[in-house]
Amino acid sequence: MYDYFNGKLVFKAPMHVILDVGGIGYHIHISLTTFSQIKEQENCKLFVSFQVREDAHTLYGFATEAERQLFNHLISVSGIGPNTGRMMLSSITPEEIQSAIVNGQVQVIQKIKGIGPKSAQRVILELQDKLKKEGADALIPLPLAKLSVPEEALTALVMLGFGKPQAEKVLNSLVAVDPNQSVEALIKAALKKL
């Protein structure tokens, strides 16, 4: 229903703000991550997630589209409500949460207040594949620094829908010819042969 609000910050607290947009004050719940990014601002743009329950209509605001996207993924998991999702984003950074989910690090998720071992496993089980698939398009970059150039190119090609064995074979032949190619050059050359 709403995508974002852009206005004057009338009130700021670590857990919520009041944003004046065209003379209307919106009470918007935020994470500590968002608060740290907007606390010095007088005017700001918040990407919102509008949550409707029987007893309340609540706005959750985020400084970045990526944080909102991750929040929406988190609350799609059975047993994770908006307040728990916000607590997760307040406890560790969105990048750390995404990395922990993608890499299956149950202990990292479990350290968050209110998340037990079963909830942590459920979050990883339900979101791991989804976040891996979104990796190429994700607004929060996945930690690819540990991958070699051919591995990074392979990951990108698989995300584009090419079969892993076929893409691997093509990349190996390209690396054999010129082992010093950049990821972009390797992907472009592979796309011509696939």
C-alpha positions as a LaTeX table, in Angstrom:
\begin{tabular}{lrrr}
\hline
Residue & $x$ (\AA) & $y$ (\AA) & $z$ (\AA) \\
\hline
Met1 & 0.00 & 0.00 & 0.00 \\
Tyr2 & 2.77 & 2.45 & 0.94 \\
Asp3 & 6.28 & 2.35 & $-0.49$ \\
Tyr4 & 8.03 & 5.15 & 1.36 \\
Phe5 & 7.44 & 8.35 & 3.30 \\
Asn6 & 9.63 & 11.41 & 2.82 \\
Gly7 & 9.29 & 14.20 & 5.34 \\
Lys8 & 10.50 & 16.03 & 8.42 \\
Leu9 & 11.51 & 14.07 & 11.51 \\
Val10 & 9.46 & 15.67 & 14.29 \\
Phe11 & 10.48 & 13.10 & 16.91 \\
Lys12 & 13.29 & 10.52 & 17.00 \\
Ala13 & 13.77 & 7.66 & 19.44 \\
Pro14 & 15.72 & 4.42 & 19.03 \\
Met15 & 12.55 & 2.39 & 18.44 \\
His16 & 10.22 & 4.82 & 16.63 \\
Val17 & 10.00 & 8.17 & 14.89 \\
Ile18 & 7.25 & 10.61 & 14.03 \\
Leu19 & 7.60 & 11.72 & 10.43 \\
Asp20 & 5.67 & 14.81 & 9.29 \\
Val21 & 4.62 & 14.28 & 5.67 \\
Gly22 & 2.46 & 17.07 & 4.28 \\
Gly23 & 1.16 & 18.07 & 7.71 \\
Ile24 & 0.32 & 14.52 & 8.80 \\
Gly25 & 2.45 & 12.93 & 11.52 \\
Tyr26 & 3.12 & 9.24 & 10.98 \\
His27 & 4.22 & 7.09 & 13.93 \\
Ile28 & 6.73 & 4.68 & 12.38 \\
His29 & 8.49 & 1.85 & 14.21 \\
Ile30 & 12.18 & 1.55 & 13.29 \\
Ser31 & 15.15 & $-0.71$ & 13.98 \\
Leu32 & 18.32 & 0.44 & 15.72 \\
Thr33 & 20.11 & 0.02 & 12.38 \\
Thr34 & 17.79 & 2.59 & 10.80 \\
Phe35 & 18.00 & 4.87 & 13.86 \\
Ser36 & 21.81 & 4.96 & 13.61 \\
Gln37 & 21.52 & 6.01 & 9.95 \\
Ile38 & 18.94 & 8.78 & 10.45 \\
Lys39 & 19.68 & 10.16 & 13.92 \\
Glu40 & 21.58 & 13.21 & 12.58 \\
Gln41 & 18.98 & 14.05 & 9.92 \\
Glu42 & 16.12 & 16.54 & 10.10 \\
Asn43 & 14.42 & 15.27 & 6.96 \\
Cys44 & 14.51 & 11.69 & 5.76 \\
Lys45 & 12.99 & 9.11 & 3.49 \\
Leu46 & 11.85 & 5.87 & 5.10 \\
Phe47 & 10.88 & 2.77 & 3.14 \\
Val48 & 7.85 & 1.33 & 4.92 \\
Ser49 & 6.25 & $-2.00$ & 5.55 \\
Phe50 & 2.57 & $-1.64$ & 6.49 \\
Gln51 & 1.42 & $-4.45$ & 8.80 \\
Val52 & $-2.28$ & $-5.01$ & 9.45 \\
Arg53 & $-3.59$ & $-7.11$ & 12.32 \\
Glu54 & $-7.06$ & $-7.34$ & 13.82 \\
Asp55 & $-6.14$ & $-4.95$ & 16.61 \\
Ala56 & $-3.58$ & $-2.66$ & 14.96 \\
His57 & $-2.34$ & $-1.09$ & 11.74 \\
Thr58 & 1.39 & $-0.51$ & 12.15 \\
Leu59 & 4.08 & 1.13 & 10.02 \\
Tyr60 & 7.66 & $-0.15$ & 10.13 \\
Gly61 & 10.25 & 2.13 & 8.53 \\
Phe62 & 13.71 & 1.43 & 7.16 \\
Ala63 & 16.53 & 3.69 & 5.97 \\
Thr64 & 17.22 & 1.41 & 2.99 \\
Glu65 & 15.18 & $-0.67$ & 0.58 \\
Ala66 & 17.47 & $-3.63$ & 1.36 \\
Glu67 & 16.66 & $-3.57$ & 5.07 \\
Arg68 & 12.92 & $-3.46$ & 4.32 \\
Gln69 & 13.28 & $-6.35$ & 1.88 \\
Leu70 & 15.07 & $-8.44$ & 4.51 \\
Phe71 & 12.44 & $-7.50$ & 7.13 \\
Asn72 & 9.67 & $-8.70$ & 4.80 \\
His73 & 11.54 & $-11.97$ & 4.26 \\
Leu74 & 11.99 & $-12.46$ & 8.00 \\
Ile75 & 8.33 & $-11.89$ & 8.86 \\
Ser76 & 7.28 & $-14.33$ & 6.14 \\
Val77 & 8.78 & $-17.10$ & 8.31 \\
Ser78 & 6.25 & $-18.88$ & 10.50 \\
Gly79 & 6.62 & $-17.71$ & 14.11 \\
Ile80 & 8.49 & $-14.49$ & 13.26 \\
Gly81 & 6.27 & $-11.45$ & 13.69 \\
Pro82 & 7.03 & $-7.80$ & 12.91 \\
Asn83 & 8.36 & $-7.04$ & 16.40 \\
Thr84 & 10.68 & $-10.05$ & 16.31 \\
Gly85 & 11.82 & $-9.08$ & 12.80 \\
Arg86 & 12.58 & $-5.57$ & 14.03 \\
Met87 & 14.43 & $-7.01$ & 17.07 \\
Met88 & 16.55 & $-9.13$ & 14.72 \\
Leu89 & 17.45 & $-6.09$ & 12.60 \\
Ser90 & 18.26 & $-4.14$ & 15.76 \\
Ser91 & 20.50 & $-6.83$ & 17.23 \\
Ile92 & 22.86 & $-7.37$ & 14.29 \\
Thr93 & 23.24 & $-5.67$ & 10.93 \\
Pro94 & 21.12 & $-6.74$ & 7.95 \\
Glu95 & 24.33 & $-7.85$ & 6.20 \\
Glu96 & 25.22 & $-10.13$ & 9.14 \\
Ile97 & 21.71 & $-11.62$ & 9.22 \\
Gln98 & 21.74 & $-12.28$ & 5.48 \\
Ser99 & 25.22 & $-13.78$ & 5.63 \\
Ala100 & 24.25 & $-16.02$ & 8.58 \\
Ile101 & 21.14 & $-17.26$ & 6.74 \\
Val102 & 22.94 & $-17.89$ & 3.45 \\
Asn103 & 25.82 & $-19.68$ & 5.20 \\
Gly104 & 23.53 & $-21.66$ & 7.55 \\
Gln105 & 25.03 & $-20.21$ & 10.75 \\
Val106 & 22.32 & $-21.18$ & 13.27 \\
Gln107 & 24.40 & $-19.98$ & 16.24 \\
Val108 & 24.55 & $-16.40$ & 14.89 \\
Ile109 & 20.77 & $-16.19$ & 14.46 \\
Gln110 & 20.22 & $-17.93$ & 17.79 \\
Lys111 & 22.18 & $-15.24$ & 19.69 \\
Ile112 & 19.41 & $-12.73$ & 18.91 \\
Lys113 & 17.07 & $-12.12$ & 21.85 \\
Gly114 & 13.82 & $-14.02$ & 21.43 \\
Ile115 & 15.17 & $-16.47$ & 18.84 \\
Gly116 & 15.63 & $-20.03$ & 20.03 \\
Pro117 & 17.36 & $-22.89$ & 18.22 \\
Lys118 & 14.17 & $-24.06$ & 16.46 \\
Ser119 & 13.27 & $-20.56$ & 15.27 \\
Ala120 & 16.84 & $-19.99$ & 14.05 \\
Gln121 & 16.76 & $-23.26$ & 12.10 \\
Arg122 & 13.33 & $-22.40$ & 10.64 \\
Val123 & 14.56 & $-18.96$ & 9.50 \\
Ile124 & 17.55 & $-20.54$ & 7.75 \\
Leu125 & 15.52 & $-23.40$ & 6.28 \\
Glu126 & 12.81 & $-21.12$ & 4.86 \\
Leu127 & 15.02 & $-18.24$ & 3.66 \\
Gln128 & 18.40 & $-19.74$ & 2.67 \\
Asp129 & 17.48 & $-20.72$ & $-0.90$ \\
Lys130 & 15.44 & $-17.55$ & $-1.43$ \\
Leu131 & 18.32 & $-15.28$ & $-0.34$ \\
Lys132 & 20.88 & $-17.27$ & $-2.35$ \\
Lys133 & 18.74 & $-16.91$ & $-5.49$ \\
Glu134 & 18.36 & $-13.19$ & $-4.88$ \\
Gly135 & 22.08 & $-12.80$ & $-4.24$ \\
Ala136 & 22.89 & $-11.31$ & $-7.65$ \\
Asp137 & 20.06 & $-8.80$ & $-7.42$ \\
Ala138 & 20.10 & $-8.27$ & $-3.66$ \\
Leu139 & 20.59 & $-4.77$ & $-2.43$ \\
Ile140 & 22.67 & $-6.12$ & 0.44 \\
Pro141 & 25.71 & $-7.60$ & $-1.32$ \\
Leu142 & 26.45 & $-11.16$ & $-0.32$ \\
Pro143 & 29.97 & $-11.77$ & 0.97 \\
Leu144 & 31.62 & $-12.93$ & $-2.24$ \\
Ala145 & 35.11 & $-11.73$ & $-1.37$ \\
Lys146 & 36.12 & $-15.24$ & $-0.23$ \\
Leu147 & 35.35 & $-16.69$ & $-3.66$ \\
Ser148 & 37.91 & $-16.90$ & $-6.41$ \\
Val149 & 37.20 & $-15.13$ & $-9.73$ \\
Pro150 & 36.02 & $-18.36$ & $-11.45$ \\
Glu151 & 33.84 & $-19.29$ & $-8.43$ \\
Glu152 & 32.26 & $-15.84$ & $-8.40$ \\
Ala153 & 31.59 & $-16.07$ & $-12.15$ \\
Leu154 & 30.12 & $-19.56$ & $-11.69$ \\
Thr155 & 27.81 & $-18.31$ & $-8.93$ \\
Ala156 & 26.59 & $-15.50$ & $-11.17$ \\
Leu157 & 25.97 & $-17.85$ & $-14.12$ \\
Val158 & 24.06 & $-20.33$ & $-11.97$ \\
Met159 & 21.90 & $-17.46$ & $-10.66$ \\
Leu160 & 21.22 & $-16.48$ & $-14.26$ \\
Gly161 & 19.76 & $-19.94$ & $-14.77$ \\
Phe162 & 22.59 & $-21.89$ & $-16.42$ \\
Gly163 & 23.32 & $-25.43$ & $-15.27$ \\
Lys164 & 26.27 & $-25.66$ & $-12.90$ \\
Pro165 & 28.16 & $-28.50$ & $-14.69$ \\
Gln166 & 27.86 & $-26.83$ & $-18.09$ \\
Ala167 & 28.85 & $-23.39$ & $-16.77$ \\
Glu168 & 31.77 & $-24.89$ & $-14.84$ \\
Lys169 & 33.08 & $-26.64$ & $-17.96$ \\
Val170 & 32.93 & $-23.43$ & $-20.03$ \\
Leu171 & 34.59 & $-21.37$ & $-17.26$ \\
Asn172 & 37.38 & $-23.93$ & $-16.84$ \\
Ser173 & 38.14 & $-23.76$ & $-20.58$ \\
Leu174 & 38.19 & $-19.93$ & $-20.45$ \\
Val175 & 40.46 & $-19.84$ & $-17.38$ \\
Ala176 & 42.85 & $-22.31$ & $-19.06$ \\
Val177 & 43.27 & $-19.84$ & $-21.95$ \\
Asp178 & 43.61 & $-16.70$ & $-19.77$ \\
Pro179 & 43.74 & $-17.15$ & $-15.96$ \\
Asn180 & 43.91 & $-13.38$ & $-15.26$ \\
Gln181 & 40.47 & $-12.34$ & $-16.52$ \\
Ser182 & 38.15 & $-10.23$ & $-14.38$ \\
Val183 & 34.84 & $-11.66$ & $-13.18$ \\
Glu184 & 32.94 & $-9.45$ & $-15.65$ \\
Ala185 & 35.12 & $-10.50$ & $-18.61$ \\
Leu186 & 34.81 & $-14.15$ & $-17.63$ \\
Ile187 & 31.01 & $-13.95$ & $-17.39$ \\
Lys188 & 30.73 & $-12.14$ & $-20.74$ \\
Ala189 & 32.95 & $-14.68$ & $-22.46$ \\
Ala190 & 31.04 & $-17.58$ & $-20.87$ \\
Leu191 & 27.69 & $-16.14$ & $-21.96$ \\
Lys192 & 28.88 & $-16.22$ & $-25.58$ \\
Lys193 & 29.70 & $-19.94$ & $-25.30$ \\
Leu194 & 26.66 & $-21.07$ & $-23.28$ \\
\hline
\end{tabular}
